[in-house]
C-alpha positions as protocol buffer text, in pm:
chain_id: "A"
residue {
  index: 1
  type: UNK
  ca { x: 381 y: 1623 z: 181 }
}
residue {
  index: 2
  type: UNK
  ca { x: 488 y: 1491 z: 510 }
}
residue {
  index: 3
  type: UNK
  ca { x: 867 y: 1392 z: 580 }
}
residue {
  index: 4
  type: UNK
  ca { x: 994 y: 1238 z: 824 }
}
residue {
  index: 5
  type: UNK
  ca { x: 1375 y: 1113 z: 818 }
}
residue {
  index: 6
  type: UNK
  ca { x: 1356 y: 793 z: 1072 }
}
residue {
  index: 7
  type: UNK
  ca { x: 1095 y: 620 z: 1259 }
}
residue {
  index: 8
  type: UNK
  ca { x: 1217 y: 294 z: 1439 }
}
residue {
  index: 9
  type: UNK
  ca { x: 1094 y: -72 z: 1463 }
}
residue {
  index: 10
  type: UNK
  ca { x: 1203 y: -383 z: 1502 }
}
residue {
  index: 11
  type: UNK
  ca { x: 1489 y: -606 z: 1445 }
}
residue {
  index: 12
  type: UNK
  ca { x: 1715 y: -299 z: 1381 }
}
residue {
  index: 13
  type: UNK
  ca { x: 1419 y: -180 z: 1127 }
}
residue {
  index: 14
  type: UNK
  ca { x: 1348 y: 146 z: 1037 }
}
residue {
  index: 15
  type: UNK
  ca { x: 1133 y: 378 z: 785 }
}
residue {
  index: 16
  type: UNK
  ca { x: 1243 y: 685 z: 625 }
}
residue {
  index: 17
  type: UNK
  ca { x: 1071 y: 930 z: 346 }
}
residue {
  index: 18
  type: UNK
  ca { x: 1185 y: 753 z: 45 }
}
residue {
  index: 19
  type: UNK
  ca { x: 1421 y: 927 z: -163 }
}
residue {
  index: 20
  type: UNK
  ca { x: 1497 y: 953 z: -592 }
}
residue {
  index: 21
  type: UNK
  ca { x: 1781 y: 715 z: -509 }
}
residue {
  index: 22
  type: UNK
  ca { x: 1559 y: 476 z: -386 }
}
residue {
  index: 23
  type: UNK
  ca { x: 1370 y: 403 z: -690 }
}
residue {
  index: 24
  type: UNK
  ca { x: 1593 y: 66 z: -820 }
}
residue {
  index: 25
  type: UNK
  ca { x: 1529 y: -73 z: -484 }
}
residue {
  index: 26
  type: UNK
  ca { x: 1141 y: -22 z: -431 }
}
residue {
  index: 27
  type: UNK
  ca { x: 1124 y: -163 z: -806 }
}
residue {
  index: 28
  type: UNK
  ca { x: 1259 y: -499 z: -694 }
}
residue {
  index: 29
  type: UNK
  ca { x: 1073 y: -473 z: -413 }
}
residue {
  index: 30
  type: UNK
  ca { x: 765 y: -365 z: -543 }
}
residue {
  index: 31
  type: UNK
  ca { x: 784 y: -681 z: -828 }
}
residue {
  index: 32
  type: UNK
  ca { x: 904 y: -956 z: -623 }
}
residue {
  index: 33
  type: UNK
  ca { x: 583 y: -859 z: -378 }
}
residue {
  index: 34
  type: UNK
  ca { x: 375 y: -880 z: -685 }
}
residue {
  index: 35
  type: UNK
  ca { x: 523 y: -1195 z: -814 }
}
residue {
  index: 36
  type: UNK
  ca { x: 502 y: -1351 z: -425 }
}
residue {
  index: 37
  type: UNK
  ca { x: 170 y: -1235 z: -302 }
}
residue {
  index: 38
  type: UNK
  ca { x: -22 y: -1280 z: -621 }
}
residue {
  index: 39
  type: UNK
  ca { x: 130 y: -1629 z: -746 }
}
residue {
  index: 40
  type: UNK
  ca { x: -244 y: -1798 z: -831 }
}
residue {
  index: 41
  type: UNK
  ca { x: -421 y: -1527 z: -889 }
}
residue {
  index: 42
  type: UNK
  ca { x: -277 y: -1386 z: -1146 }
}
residue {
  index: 43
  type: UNK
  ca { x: -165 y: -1541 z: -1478 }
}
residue {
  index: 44
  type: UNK
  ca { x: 171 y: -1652 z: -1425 }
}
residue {
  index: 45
  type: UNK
  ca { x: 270 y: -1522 z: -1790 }
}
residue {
  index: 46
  type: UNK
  ca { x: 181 y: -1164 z: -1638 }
}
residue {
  index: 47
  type: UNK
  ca { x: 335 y: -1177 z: -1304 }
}
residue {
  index: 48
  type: UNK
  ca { x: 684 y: -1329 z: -1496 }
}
residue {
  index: 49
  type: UNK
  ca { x: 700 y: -1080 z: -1736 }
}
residue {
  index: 50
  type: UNK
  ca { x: 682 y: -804 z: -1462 }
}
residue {
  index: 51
  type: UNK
  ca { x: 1051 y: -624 z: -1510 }
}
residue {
  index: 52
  type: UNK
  ca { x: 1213 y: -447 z: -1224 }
}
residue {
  index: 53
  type: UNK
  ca { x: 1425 y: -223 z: -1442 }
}
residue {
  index: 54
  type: UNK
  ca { x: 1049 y: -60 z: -1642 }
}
residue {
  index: 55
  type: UNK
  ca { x: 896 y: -16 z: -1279 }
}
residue {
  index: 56
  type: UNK
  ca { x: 1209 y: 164 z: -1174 }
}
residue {
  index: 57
  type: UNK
  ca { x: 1174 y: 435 z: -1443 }
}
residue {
  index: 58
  type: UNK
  ca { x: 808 y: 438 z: -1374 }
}
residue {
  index: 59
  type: UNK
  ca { x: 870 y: 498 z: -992 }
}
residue {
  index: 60
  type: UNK
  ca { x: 1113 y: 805 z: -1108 }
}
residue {
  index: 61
  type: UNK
  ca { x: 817 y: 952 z: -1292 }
}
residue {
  index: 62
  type: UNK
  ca { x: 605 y: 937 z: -1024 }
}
residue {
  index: 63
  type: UNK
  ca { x: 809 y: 1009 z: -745 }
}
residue {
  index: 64
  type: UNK
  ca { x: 745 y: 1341 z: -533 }
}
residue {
  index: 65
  type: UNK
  ca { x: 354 y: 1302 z: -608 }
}
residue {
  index: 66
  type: UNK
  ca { x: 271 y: 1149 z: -270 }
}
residue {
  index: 67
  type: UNK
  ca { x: 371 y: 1062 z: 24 }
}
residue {
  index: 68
  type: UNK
  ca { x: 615 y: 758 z: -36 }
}
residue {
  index: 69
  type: UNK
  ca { x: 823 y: 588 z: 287 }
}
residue {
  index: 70
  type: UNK
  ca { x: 1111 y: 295 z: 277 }
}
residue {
  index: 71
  type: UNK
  ca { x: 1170 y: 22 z: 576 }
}
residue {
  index: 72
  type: UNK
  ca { x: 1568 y: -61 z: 611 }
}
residue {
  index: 73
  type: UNK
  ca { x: 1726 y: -353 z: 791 }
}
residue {
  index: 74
  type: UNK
  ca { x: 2085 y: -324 z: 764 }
}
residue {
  index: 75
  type: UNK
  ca { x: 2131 y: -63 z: 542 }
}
residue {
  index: 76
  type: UNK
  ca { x: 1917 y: -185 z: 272 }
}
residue {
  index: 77
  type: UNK
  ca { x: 1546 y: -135 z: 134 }
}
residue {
  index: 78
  type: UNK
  ca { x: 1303 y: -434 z: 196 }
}
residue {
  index: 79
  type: UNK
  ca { x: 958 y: -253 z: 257 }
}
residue {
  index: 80
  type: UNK
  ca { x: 827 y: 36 z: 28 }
}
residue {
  index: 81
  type: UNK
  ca { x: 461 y: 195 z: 71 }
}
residue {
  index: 82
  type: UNK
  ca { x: 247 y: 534 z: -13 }
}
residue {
  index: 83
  type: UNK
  ca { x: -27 y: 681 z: 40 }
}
residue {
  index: 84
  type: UNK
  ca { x: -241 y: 1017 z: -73 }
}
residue {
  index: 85
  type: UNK
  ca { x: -552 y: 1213 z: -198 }
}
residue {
  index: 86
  type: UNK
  ca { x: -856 y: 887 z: -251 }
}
residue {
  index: 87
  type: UNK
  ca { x: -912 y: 813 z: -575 }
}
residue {
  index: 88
  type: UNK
  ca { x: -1277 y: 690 z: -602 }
}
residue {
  index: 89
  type: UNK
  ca { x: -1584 y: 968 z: -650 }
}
residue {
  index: 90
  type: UNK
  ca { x: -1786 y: 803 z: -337 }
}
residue {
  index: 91
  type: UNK
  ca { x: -1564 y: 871 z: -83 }
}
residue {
  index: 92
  type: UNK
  ca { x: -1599 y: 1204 z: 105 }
}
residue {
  index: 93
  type: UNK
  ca { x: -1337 y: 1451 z: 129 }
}
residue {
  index: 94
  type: UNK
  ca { x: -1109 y: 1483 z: 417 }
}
residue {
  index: 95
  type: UNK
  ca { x: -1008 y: 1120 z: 370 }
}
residue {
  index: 96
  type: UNK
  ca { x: -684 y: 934 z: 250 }
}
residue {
  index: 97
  type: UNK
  ca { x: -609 y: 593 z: 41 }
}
residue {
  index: 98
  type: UNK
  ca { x: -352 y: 359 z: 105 }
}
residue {
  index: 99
  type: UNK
  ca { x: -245 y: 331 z: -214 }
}
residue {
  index: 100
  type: UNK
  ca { x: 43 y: 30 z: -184 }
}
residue {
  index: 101
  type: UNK
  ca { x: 224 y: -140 z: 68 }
}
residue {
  index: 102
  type: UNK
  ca { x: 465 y: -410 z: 3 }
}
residue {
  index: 103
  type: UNK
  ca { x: 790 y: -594 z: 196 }
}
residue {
  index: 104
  type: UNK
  ca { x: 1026 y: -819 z: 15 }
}
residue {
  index: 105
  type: UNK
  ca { x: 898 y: -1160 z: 48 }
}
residue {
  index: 106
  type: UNK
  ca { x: 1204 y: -1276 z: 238 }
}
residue {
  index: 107
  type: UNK
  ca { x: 1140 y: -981 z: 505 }
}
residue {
  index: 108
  type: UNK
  ca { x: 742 y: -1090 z: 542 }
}
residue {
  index: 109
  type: UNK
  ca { x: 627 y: -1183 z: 917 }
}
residue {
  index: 110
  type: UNK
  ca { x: 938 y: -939 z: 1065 }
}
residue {
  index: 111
  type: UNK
  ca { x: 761 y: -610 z: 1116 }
}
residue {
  index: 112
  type: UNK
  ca { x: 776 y: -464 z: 776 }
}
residue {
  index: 113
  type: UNK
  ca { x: 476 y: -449 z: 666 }
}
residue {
  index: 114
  type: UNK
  ca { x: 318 y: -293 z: 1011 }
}
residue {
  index: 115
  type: UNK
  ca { x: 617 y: -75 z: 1038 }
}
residue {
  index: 116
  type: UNK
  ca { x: 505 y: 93 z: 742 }
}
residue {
  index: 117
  type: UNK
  ca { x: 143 y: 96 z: 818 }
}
residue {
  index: 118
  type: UNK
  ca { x: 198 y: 277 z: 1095 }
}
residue {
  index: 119
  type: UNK
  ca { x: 383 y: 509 z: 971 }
}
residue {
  index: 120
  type: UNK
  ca { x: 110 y: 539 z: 662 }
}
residue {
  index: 121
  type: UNK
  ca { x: -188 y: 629 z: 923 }
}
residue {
  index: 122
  type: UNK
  ca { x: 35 y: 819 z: 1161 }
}
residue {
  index: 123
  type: UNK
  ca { x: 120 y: 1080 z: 866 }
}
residue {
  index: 124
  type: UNK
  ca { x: -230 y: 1051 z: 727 }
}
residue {
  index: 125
  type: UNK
  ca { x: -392 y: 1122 z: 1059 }
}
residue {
  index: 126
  type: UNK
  ca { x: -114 y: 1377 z: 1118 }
}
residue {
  index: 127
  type: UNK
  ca { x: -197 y: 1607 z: 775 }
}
residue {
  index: 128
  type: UNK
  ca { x: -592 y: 1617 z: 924 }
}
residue {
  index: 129
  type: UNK
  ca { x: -707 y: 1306 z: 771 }
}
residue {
  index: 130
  type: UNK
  ca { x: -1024 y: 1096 z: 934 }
}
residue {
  index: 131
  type: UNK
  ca { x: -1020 y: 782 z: 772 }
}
residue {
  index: 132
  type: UNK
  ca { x: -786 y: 596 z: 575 }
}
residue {
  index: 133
  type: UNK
  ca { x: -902 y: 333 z: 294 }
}
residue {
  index: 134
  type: UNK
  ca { x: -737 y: 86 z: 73 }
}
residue {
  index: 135
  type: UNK
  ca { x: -816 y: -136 z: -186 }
}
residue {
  index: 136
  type: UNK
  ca { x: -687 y: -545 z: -170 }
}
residue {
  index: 137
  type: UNK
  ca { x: -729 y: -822 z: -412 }
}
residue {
  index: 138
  type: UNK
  ca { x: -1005 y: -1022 z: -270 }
}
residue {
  index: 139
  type: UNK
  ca { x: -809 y: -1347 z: -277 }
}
residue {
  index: 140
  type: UNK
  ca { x: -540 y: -1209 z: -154 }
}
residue {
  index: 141
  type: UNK
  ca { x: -636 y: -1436 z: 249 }
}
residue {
  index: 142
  type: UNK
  ca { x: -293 y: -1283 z: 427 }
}
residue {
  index: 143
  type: UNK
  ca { x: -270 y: -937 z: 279 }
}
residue {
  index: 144
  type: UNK
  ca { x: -645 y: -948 z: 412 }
}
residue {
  index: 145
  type: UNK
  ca { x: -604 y: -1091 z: 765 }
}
residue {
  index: 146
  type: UNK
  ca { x: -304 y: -827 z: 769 }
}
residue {
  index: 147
  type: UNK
  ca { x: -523 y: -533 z: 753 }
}
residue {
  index: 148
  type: UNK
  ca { x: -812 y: -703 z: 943 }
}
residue {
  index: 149
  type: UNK
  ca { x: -543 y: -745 z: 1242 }
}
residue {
  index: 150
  type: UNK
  ca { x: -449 y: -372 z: 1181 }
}
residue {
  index: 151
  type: UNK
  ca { x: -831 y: -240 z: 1226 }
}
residue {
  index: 152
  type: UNK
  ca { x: -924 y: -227 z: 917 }
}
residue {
  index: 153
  type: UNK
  ca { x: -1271 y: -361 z: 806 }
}
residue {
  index: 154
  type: UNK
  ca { x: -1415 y: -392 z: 462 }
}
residue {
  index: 155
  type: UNK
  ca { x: -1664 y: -113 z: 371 }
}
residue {
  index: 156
  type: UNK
  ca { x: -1910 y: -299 z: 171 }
}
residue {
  index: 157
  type: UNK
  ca { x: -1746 y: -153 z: -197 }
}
residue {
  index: 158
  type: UNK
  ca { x: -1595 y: -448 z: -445 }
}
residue {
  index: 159
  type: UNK
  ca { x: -1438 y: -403 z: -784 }
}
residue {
  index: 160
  type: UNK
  ca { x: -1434 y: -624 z: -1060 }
}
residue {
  index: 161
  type: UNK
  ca { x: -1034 y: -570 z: -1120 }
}
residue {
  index: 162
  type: UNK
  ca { x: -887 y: -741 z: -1434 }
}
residue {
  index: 163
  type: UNK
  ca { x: -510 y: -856 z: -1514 }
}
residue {
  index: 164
  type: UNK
  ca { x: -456 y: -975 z: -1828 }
}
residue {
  index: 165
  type: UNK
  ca { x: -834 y: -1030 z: -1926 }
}
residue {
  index: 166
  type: UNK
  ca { x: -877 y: -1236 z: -1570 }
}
residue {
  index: 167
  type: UNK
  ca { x: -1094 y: -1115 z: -1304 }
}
residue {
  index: 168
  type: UNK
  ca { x: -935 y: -1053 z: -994 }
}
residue {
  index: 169
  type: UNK
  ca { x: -1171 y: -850 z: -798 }
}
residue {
  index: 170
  type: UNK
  ca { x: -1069 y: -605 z: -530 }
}
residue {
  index: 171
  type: UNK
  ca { x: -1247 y: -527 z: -195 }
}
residue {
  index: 172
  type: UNK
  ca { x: -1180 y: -199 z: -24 }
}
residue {
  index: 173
  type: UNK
  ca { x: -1109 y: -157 z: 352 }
}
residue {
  index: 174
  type: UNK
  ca { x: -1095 y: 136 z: 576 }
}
residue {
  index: 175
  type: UNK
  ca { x: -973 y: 259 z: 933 }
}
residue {
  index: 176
  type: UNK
  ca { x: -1066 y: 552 z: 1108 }
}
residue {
  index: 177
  type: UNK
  ca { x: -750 y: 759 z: 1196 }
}
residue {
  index: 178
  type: UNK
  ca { x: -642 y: 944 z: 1512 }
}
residue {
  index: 179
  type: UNK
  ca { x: -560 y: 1307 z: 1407 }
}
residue {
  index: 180
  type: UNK
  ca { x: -224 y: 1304 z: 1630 }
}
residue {
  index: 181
  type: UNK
  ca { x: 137 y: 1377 z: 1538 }
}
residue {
  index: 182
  type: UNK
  ca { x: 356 y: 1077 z: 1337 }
}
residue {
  index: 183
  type: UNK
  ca { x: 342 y: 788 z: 1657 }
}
residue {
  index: 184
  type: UNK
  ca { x: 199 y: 472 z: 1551 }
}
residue {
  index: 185
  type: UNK
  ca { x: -155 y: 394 z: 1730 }
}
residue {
  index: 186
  type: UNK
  ca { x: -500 y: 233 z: 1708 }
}
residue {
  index: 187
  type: UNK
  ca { x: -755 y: 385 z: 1519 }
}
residue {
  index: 188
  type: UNK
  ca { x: -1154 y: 193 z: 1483 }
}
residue {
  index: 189
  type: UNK
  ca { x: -1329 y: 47 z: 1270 }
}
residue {
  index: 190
  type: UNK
  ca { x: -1533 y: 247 z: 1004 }
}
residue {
  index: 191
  type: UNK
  ca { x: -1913 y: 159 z: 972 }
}
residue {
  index: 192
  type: UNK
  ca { x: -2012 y: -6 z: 622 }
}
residue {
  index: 193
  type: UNK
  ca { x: -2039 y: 207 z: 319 }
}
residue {
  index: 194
  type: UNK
  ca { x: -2238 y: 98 z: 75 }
}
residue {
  index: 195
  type: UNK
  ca { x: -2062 y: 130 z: -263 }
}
residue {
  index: 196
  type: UNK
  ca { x: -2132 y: 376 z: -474 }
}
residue {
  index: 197
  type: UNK
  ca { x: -2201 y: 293 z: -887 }
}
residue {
  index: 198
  type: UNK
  ca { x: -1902 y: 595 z: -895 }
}
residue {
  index: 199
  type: UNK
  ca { x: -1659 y: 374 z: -729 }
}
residue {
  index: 200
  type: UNK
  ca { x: -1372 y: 258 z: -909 }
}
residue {
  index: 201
  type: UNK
  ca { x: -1036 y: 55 z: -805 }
}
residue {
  index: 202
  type: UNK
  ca { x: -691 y: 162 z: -946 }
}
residue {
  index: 203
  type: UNK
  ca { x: -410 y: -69 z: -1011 }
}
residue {
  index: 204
  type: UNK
  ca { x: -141 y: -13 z: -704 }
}
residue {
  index: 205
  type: UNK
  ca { x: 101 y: 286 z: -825 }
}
């Protein structure tokens, strides 16, 4: 796994490897980003019944898996993202998958978000990946024009996601990545890929 202690940004922002003591923070983080960014797209009943303290214990289970970072503005956690192996069968190997990226929703349009981004595809280029991908609720018009603005483009594959027996289908994106040490930079746009009956979307870890 790559570690990395401090990478600065903006506004007194910074990202750091996430740690075990993190895990209570991410969780709010992690379910007020839900409960923001999918408001009308997801049942309501769903997105209120999302409890910070159950994600916390799940993000202790998982932690150490994969690659996981934190952004901090004044000494506490409002961004939290990972990223590691892909998950679906169509996509070749020597790749990596975005698997989550959310900032508190009273720390959105301050640097958070691309803060961690960067740091996400400088890693993922760093450990020898060529492309990274990532899979976004189709609805979802600013996490969208967030990653378009980034370089990512869609690669042609769509999922028919479902929350609570309501379709919320996911497109996938991807990047091509520079294979250079952990400093934020530019990578290009990946050519279409047409989707593969093997693909499948998972739900953000």
């Amino acid at each position: 796994m790559t570690r990395l202690t401090h990478i600065p940004g903006p506004g007194g922002l910074r990202v750091r490897a996430m740690t075990l003591d993190d895990c209570d923070a991410v969780a709010e983080v992690r379910v007020r980003g839900w409960q923001f960014a999918y408001a009308g797209l997801m049942p309501s009943a769903y997105l209120d019944a999302m409890n910070v303290a159950r994600d916390a214990a799940r993000r202790r289970e998982l932690f150490g898996r994969s690659p996981e970072y934190v952004a901090e503005r004044d000494g506490a956690v409002v961004g939290w993202a990972c990223h590691g192996p892909p998950r679906d069968r169509d996509v070749p190997p020597g790749e990596a998958e975005l698997y989550a990226l959310y900032a508190h929703p009273a720390h959105l349009s301050t640097g958070v978000g691309r803060a961690l981004l960067d740091t996400c595809t400088g890693a993922a280029g760093a450990a020898g990946h060529s492309v990274l991908r990532l899979w976004v609720v189709e609805g979802n018009a600013r996490a969208r024009r967030f990653y378009e603005r980034a370089g990512f483009t869609a690669d042609g594959a769509r999922e028919p996601y479902e929350v609570a027996g309501v379709p919320v289908p996911e497109v996938r994106y991807a990047r091509r990545l520079p294979l250079t040490p952990l400093i934020p930079g530019a990578g290009g746009p990946v050519p279409p890929l047409p989707p593969s009956p093997g693909a499948g979307a998972c739900s953000p870890p």
